[in-house]
Coordinates of C-alpha atoms in Angstrom, one line a residue:
M1 CA 0.3 -0.3 -0.5
S2 CA 1.0 3.3 -0.9
L3 CA 2.1 6.5 1.1
K4 CA -0.6 8.2 -0.5
H5 CA -3.0 5.4 -0.4
K6 CA -2.5 4.9 3.7
L7 CA -2.2 8.8 4.5
K8 CA -6.1 9.2 1.8
V9 CA -7.1 5.9 4.1
L10 CA -6.4 8.0 7.4
C11 CA -8.0 11.4 6.5
A12 CA -11.2 9.3 5.9
N13 CA -11.2 7.4 8.7
N14 CA -10.8 11.7 11.0
D15 CA -13.3 13.6 8.4
I16 CA -9.6 15.3 7.1
T17 CA -8.1 15.8 4.3
L18 CA -4.4 16.3 2.6
L19 CA -4.4 19.8 2.8
D20 CA -5.0 19.4 7.0
I21 CA -2.6 17.1 7.6
M22 CA -0.1 20.2 5.6
K23 CA -1.5 22.1 7.6
A24 CA -1.6 21.1 10.8
Y25 CA 2.1 20.7 10.0
N26 CA 3.2 23.8 9.1
K27 CA 1.5 25.3 12.3
A28 CA 3.3 22.8 15.4
Y29 CA 6.4 23.4 13.4
D30 CA 6.4 26.3 11.8
K31 CA 6.8 25.3 8.7
S32 CA 6.0 27.6 5.5
M33 CA 5.1 24.2 3.6
V34 CA 3.3 25.0 0.8
S35 CA 0.6 22.4 -0.8
Q36 CA 2.4 22.7 -4.5
T37 CA 5.8 20.8 -2.2
F38 CA 3.4 18.6 0.0
Y39 CA 1.6 16.6 -2.8
R40 CA 4.4 16.2 -4.6
M41 CA 6.1 14.5 -2.2
V42 CA 3.3 12.4 -0.9
N43 CA 2.4 11.4 -5.1
S44 CA 6.0 10.3 -5.7
N45 CA 6.2 8.7 -2.0
N46 CA 9.4 10.6 -1.3
M47 CA 8.6 12.2 1.7
R48 CA 11.7 11.4 4.6
Y49 CA 11.0 9.1 7.9
N50 CA 11.1 13.1 10.2
Q51 CA 9.1 15.2 8.2
L52 CA 6.0 11.8 8.4
S53 CA 7.3 11.6 11.5
D54 CA 6.4 15.5 12.3
M55 CA 3.2 16.0 10.2
L56 CA 1.3 12.0 11.4
D57 CA 2.7 14.3 15.5
S58 CA 0.9 17.4 14.1
I59 CA -2.8 15.3 14.0
G60 CA -1.9 13.0 17.0
Y61 CA -0.8 10.2 15.3
E62 CA 3.2 8.2 15.3
I63 CA 4.7 6.0 13.7
V64 CA 5.2 2.6 14.5
F65 CA 7.2 -0.7 13.8
R66 CA 5.5 -4.2 13.8
R67 CA 6.2 -7.4 13.4
K68 CA 4.1 -8.7 10.6
R69 CA 1.5 -11.0 11.2
D70 CA 2.0 -14.8 9.7
G71 CA -0.9 -14.5 7.1
D72 CA 0.7 -10.7 5.6
Q73 CA 4.5 -12.4 5.1

């Protein structure tokens, strides 16, 4: 599953948009990312771990690493 798809699912489950995530990130971390840059990163699956972590943190989420379940391998 691509980063874009995972973020869209997260947005749908929380009744927010991708743009809301970017705005929350800009506000929480005093950044000035523009929507064109944000969408380019999301669409190309080209985002640094720390940026993704900070964006998720700004909306109350975190990245969690877990071992795959037997059926997922």
